[in-house]
Short mmCIF file of C-alpha atoms and ligand atoms in Angstrom, two decimals:
data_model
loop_
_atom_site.label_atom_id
_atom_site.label_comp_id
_atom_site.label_asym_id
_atom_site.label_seq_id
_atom_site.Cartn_x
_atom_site.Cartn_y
_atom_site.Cartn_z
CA UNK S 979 271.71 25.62 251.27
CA UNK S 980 273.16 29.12 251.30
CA UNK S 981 276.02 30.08 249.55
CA UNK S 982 278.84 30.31 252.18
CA UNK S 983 280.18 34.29 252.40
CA UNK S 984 283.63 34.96 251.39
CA UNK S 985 284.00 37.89 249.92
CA UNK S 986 284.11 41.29 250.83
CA UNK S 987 283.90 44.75 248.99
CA UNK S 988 286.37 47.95 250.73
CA UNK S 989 285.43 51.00 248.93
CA UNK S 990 288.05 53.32 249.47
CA UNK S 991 287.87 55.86 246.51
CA UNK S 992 286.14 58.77 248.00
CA UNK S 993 288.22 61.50 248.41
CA UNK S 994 287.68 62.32 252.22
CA UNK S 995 287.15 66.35 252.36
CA UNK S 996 285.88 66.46 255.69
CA UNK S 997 289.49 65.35 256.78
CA UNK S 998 291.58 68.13 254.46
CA UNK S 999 294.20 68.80 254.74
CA UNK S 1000 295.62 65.67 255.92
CA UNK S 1001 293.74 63.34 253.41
CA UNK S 1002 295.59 65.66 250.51
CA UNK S 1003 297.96 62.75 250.03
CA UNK S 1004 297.04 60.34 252.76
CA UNK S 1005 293.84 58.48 252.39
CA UNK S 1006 291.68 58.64 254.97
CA UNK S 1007 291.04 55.04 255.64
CA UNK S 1008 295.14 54.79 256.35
CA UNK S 1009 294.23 57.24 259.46
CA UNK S 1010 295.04 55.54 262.80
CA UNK S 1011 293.05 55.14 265.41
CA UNK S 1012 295.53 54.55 268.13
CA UNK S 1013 298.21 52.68 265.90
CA UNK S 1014 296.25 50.89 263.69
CA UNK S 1015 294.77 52.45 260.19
CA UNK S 1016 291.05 51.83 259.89
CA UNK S 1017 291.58 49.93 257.05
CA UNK S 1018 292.96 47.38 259.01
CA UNK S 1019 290.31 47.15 261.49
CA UNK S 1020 288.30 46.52 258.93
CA UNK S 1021 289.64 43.67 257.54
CA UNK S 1022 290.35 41.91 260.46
CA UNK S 1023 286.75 42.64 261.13
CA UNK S 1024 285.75 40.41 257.95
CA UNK S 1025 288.11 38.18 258.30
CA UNK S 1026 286.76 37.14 262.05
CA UNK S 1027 283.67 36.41 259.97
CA UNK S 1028 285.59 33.95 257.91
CA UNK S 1029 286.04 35.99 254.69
CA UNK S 1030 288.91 35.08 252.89
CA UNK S 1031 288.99 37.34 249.75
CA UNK S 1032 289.59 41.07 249.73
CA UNK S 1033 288.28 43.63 247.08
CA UNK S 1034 289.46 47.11 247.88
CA UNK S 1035 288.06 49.51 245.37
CA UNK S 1036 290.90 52.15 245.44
CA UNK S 1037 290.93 55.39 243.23
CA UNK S 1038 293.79 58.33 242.88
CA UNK S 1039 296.71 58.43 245.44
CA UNK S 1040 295.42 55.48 247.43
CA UNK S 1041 298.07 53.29 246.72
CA UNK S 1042 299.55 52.69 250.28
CA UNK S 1043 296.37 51.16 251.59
CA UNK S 1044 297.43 48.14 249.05
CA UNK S 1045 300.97 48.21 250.17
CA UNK S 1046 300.23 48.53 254.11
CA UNK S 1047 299.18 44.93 253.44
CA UNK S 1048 302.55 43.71 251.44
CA UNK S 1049 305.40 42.74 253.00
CA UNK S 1050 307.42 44.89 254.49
CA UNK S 1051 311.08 42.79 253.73
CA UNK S 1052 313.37 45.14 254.94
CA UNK S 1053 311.75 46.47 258.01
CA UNK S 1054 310.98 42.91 258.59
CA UNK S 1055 314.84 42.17 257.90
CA UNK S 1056 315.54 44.65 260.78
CA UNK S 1057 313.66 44.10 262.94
CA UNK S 1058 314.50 40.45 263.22
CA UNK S 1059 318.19 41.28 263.67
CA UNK S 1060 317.82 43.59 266.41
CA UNK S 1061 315.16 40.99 268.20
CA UNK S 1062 312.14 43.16 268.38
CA UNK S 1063 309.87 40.39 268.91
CA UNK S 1064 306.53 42.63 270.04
CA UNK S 1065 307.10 45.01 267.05
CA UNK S 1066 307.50 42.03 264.61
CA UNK S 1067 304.22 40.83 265.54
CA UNK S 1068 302.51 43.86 265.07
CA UNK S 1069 304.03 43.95 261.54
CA UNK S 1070 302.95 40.43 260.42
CA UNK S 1071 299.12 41.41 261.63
CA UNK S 1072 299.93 43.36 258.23
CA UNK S 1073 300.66 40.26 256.25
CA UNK S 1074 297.89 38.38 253.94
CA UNK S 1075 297.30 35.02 252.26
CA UNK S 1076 298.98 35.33 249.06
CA UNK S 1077 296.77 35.79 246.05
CA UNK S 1078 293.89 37.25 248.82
CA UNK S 1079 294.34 40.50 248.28
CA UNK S 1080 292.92 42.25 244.73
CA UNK S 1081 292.02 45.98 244.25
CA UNK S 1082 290.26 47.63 241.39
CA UNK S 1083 290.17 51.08 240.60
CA UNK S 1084 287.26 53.51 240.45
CA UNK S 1085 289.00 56.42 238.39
CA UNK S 1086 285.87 58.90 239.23
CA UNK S 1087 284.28 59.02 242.82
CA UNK S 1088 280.83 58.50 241.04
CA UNK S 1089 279.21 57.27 244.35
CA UNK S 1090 278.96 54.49 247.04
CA UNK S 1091 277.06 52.24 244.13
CA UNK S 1092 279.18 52.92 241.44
CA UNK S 1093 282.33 51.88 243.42
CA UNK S 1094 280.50 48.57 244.18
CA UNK S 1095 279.59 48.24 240.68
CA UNK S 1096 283.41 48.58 240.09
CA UNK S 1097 284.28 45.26 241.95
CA UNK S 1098 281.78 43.19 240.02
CA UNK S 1099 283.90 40.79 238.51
CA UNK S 1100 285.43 39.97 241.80
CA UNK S 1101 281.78 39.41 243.30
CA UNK S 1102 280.56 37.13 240.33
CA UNK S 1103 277.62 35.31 241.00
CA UNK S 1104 278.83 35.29 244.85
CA UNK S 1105 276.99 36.82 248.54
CA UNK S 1106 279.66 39.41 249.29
CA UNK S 1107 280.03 41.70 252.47
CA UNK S 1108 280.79 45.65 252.54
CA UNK S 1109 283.07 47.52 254.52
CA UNK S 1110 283.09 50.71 254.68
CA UNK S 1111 286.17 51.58 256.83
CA UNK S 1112 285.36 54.93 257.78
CA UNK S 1113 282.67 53.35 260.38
CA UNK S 1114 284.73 51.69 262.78
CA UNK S 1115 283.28 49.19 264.95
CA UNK S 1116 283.25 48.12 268.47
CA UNK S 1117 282.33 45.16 269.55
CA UNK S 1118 282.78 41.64 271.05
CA UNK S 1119 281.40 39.90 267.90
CA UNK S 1120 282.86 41.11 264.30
CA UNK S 1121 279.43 43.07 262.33
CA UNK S 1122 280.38 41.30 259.70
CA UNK S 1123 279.93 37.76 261.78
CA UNK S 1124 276.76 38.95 263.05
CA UNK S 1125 275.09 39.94 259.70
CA UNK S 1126 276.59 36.14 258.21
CA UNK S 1127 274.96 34.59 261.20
CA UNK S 1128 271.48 36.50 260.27
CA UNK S 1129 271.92 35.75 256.15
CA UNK S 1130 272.42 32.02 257.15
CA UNK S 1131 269.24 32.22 258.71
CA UNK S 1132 267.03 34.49 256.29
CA UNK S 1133 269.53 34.15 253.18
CA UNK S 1134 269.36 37.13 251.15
CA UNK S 1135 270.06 40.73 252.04
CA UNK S 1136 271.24 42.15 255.59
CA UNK S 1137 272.76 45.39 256.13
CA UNK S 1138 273.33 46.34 259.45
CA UNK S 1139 271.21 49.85 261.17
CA UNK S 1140 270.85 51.86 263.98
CA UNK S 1141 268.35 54.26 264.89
CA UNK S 1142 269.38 57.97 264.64
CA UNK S 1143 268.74 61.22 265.63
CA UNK S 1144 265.48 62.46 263.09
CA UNK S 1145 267.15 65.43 262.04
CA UNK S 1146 270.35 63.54 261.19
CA UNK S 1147 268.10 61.37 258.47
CA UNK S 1148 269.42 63.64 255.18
CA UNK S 1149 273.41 61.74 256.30
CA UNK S 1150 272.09 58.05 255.95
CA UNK S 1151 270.07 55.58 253.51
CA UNK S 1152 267.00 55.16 255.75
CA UNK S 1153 264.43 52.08 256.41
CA UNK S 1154 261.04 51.32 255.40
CA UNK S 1155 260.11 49.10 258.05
CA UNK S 1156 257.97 45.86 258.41
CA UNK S 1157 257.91 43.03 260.74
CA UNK S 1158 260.01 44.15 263.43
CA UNK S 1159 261.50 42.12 266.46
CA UNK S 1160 263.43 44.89 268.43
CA UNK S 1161 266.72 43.40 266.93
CA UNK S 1162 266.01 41.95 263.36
CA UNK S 1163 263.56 44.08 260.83
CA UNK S 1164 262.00 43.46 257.46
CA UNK S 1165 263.01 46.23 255.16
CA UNK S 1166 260.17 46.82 252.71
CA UNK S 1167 261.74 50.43 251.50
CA UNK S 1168 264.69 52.03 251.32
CA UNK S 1169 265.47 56.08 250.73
CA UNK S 1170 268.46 58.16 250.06
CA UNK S 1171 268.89 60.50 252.45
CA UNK S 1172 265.38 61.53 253.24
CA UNK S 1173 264.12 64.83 254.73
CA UNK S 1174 263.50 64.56 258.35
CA UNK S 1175 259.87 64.86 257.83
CA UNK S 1176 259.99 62.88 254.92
CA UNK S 1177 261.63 59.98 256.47
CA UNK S 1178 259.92 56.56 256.59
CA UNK S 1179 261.22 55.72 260.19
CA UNK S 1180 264.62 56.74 262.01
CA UNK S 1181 266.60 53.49 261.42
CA UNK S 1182 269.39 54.12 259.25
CA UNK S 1183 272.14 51.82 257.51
CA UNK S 1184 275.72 51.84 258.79
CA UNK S 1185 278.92 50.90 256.83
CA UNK S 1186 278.30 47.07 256.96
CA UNK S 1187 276.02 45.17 254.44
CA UNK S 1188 275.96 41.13 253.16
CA UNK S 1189 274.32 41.79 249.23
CA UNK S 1190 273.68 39.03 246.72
CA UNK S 1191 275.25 39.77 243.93
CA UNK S 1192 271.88 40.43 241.89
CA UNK S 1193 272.39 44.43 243.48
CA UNK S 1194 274.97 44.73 240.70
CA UNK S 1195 272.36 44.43 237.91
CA UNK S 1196 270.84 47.32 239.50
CA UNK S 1197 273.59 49.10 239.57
CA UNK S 1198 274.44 48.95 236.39
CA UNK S 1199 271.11 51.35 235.28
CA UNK S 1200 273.66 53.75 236.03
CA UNK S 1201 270.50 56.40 237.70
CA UNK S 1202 271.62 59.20 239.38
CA UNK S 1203 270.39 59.55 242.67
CA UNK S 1204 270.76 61.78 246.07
CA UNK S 1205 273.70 64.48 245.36
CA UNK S 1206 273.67 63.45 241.81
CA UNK S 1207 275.90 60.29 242.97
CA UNK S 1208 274.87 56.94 241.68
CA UNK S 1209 274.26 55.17 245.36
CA UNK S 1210 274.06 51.54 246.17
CA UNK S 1211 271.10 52.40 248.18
CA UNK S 1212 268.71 53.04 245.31
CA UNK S 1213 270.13 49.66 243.94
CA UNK S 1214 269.73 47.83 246.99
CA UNK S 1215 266.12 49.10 247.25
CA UNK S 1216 265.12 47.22 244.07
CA UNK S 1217 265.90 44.19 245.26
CA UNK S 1218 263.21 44.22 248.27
CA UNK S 1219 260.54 42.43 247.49
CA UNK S 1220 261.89 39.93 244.90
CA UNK S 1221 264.85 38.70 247.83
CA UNK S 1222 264.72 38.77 251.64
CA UNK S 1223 265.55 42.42 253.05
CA UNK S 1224 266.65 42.54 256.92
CA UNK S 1225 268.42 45.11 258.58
CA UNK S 1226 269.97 44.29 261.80
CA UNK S 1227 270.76 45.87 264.68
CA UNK S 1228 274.08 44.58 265.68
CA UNK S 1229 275.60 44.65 269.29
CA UNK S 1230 278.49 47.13 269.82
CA UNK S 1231 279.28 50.03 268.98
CA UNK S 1232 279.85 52.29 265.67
CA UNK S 1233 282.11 55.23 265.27
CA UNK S 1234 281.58 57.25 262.57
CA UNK S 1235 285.32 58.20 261.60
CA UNK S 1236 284.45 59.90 258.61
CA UNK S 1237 283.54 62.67 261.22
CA UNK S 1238 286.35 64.74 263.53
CA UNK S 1239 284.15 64.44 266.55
CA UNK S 1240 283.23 60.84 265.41
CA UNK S 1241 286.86 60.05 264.81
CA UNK S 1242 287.93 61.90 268.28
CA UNK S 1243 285.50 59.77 270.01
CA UNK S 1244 287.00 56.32 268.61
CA UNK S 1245 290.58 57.46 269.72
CA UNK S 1246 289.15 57.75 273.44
CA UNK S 1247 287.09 54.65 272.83
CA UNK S 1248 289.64 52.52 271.76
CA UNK S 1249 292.29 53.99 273.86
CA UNK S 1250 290.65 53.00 276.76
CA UNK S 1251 290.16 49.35 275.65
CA UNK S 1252 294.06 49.32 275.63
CA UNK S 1253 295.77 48.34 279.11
CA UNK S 1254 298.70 50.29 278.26
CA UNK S 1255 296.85 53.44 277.89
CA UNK S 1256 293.54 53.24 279.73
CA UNK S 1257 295.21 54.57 282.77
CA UNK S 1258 296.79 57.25 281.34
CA UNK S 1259 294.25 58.37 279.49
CA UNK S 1260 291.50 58.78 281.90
CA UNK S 1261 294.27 60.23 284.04
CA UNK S 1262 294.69 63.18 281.64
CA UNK S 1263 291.12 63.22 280.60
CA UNK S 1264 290.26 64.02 284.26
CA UNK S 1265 292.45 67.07 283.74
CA UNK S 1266 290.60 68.25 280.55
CA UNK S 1267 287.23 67.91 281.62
P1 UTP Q 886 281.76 59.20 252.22
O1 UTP Q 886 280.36 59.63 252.04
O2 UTP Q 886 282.30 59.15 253.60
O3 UTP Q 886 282.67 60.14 251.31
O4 UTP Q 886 281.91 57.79 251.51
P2 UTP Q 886 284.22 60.38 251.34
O5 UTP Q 886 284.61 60.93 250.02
O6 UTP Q 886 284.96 59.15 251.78
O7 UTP Q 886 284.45 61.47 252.48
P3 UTP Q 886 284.00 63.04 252.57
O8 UTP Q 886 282.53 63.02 252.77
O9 UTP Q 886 284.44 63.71 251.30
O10 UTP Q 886 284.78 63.54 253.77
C1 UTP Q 886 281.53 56.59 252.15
C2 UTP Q 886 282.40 55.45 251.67
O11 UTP Q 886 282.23 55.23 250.28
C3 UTP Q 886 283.46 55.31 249.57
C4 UTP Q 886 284.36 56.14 250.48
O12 UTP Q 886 285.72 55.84 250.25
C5 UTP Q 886 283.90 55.71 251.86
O13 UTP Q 886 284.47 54.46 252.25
N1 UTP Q 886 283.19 55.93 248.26
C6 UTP Q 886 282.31 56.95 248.14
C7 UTP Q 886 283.83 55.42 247.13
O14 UTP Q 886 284.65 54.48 247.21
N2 UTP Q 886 283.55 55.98 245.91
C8 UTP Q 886 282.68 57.00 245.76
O15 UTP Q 886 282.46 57.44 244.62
C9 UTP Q 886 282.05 57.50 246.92
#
């Protein structure tokens, strides 16, 4: 029997300079796309996949992506008085199961593996997912649910990849690849941001990942790795071998909203999903290009 997942990991400490100025104060991850932040997509994301506790690993000035998930008592208050049904809804997609919610603080953007490293009493001896908010997903079927439904099978690790552009391979943690079935692959390596001609294959790892909890042992070495940062990827890849290692190539799509053109591309993306808007969008698209 495999340990049922339940837990996720939200790193949010990284300080976001590709979006300066307005991350000075704002955290990225509390950017909308459309109206909703992306940390928000995230965790309904998990939660589709039956998560039920919530580690968001917060650092400086970060504070409102904590709150944005507290209730809002006197908007609510108002709201209710002057009958605004459809916005009150929208407000209580906010709201959380009491006691759900935790955040811990990484005080110094160390790296991706360090931040996980931070949550590690929240993970315990527990499978836990990772979110990383900035790539925003779309899709019929949560990642999150897709990469459970693949650890139920295999157990172990399962991170979810895509294959990339070769001279994009220095941006991503890149596979070693075994046995591969077009949609499922046996990682038997894993590298840092390789050198195009230095990478092992093209398939890279996007922001979603189900880890046993053995990666934080790993961690915990504390080596430096790519940019000096300590990365969960050089963690993860000591793990292969001694635990199943899959990555999976999930249905739907990624935006990578860490990136302007990435994050442009979601608004038009999602915008388009939206009855209320697709018309009007394409209508003034049409006029742009
Ligand atoms: P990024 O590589 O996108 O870095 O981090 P960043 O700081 O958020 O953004 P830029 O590159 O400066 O514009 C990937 C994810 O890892 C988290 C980030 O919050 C983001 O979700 N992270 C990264 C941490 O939580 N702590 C770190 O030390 C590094």
């Amino acid at each position: 029997m495999r340990k049922p997942l339940k837990k996720a990991v939200l790193p949010v400490a990284g300080l976001g300079t590709r979006f300066l100025p307005a991350t000075k104060v704002l955290a990225k991850e509390m950017l909308p796309v459309v109206d909703k932040p992306l940390i928000q997509y995230a965790i309904e994301e998990a939660r589709a996949a039956g998560i039920e506790q919530f580690c968001l690993v917060t650092g400086r000035g970060k504070t409102a992506l904590v709150e944005h998930f507290d209730l809002a008592y006197e908007l609510e208050h108002t709201l209710k008085e002057r009958a605004k049904t459809e916005a009150l809804d929208l407000l209580r997609s906010t709201s959380m199961e009491p006691g759900s919610l935790m955040s811990v603080r990484q005080q110094v953007p160390l790296g991706l593996g360090h931040a996980i490293w931070c949550a590690r009493a929240f993970v315990g001896d527990d499978p836990f997912a990772i979110l990383l908010p900035d790539d925003l997903v779309l899709a019929d079927v949560s990642w999150v649910k897709q990469l459970a439904d693949v650890y139920a099978e295999t157990g172990g690790n399962v991170v979810a990849v895509e294959d990339v552009p070769r001279e994009h391979t220095q941006r991503y943690g890149i596979l070693k690849v075994g046995q591969d079935d077009g949609r499922v692959a046996e990682v038997l390596g894993l590298v840092e941001k390789p050198k195009p001609a230095e990478a092992p294959s093209t398939l890279s790892i996007i922001g979603r990942y189900v880890l046993m909890p053995e990666v934080i042992a790993e961690i915990a070495r504390f080596e430096r790795g790519a940019g000096g940062e300590i990365q969960l990827t050089d963690a993860m890849a000591r793990l292969i071998g001694r635990q199943p290692f899959h990555g999976l190539r999930c249905q739907g799509r990624r935006f990578d909203c860490g990136d302007k053109a990435g994050f442009l591309e979601a608004q038009i993306a999602f915008a388009l999903k939206r009855p209320d808007l697709a018309g009007k969008v394409r209508d003034f698209l049409s006029r742009y290009v």
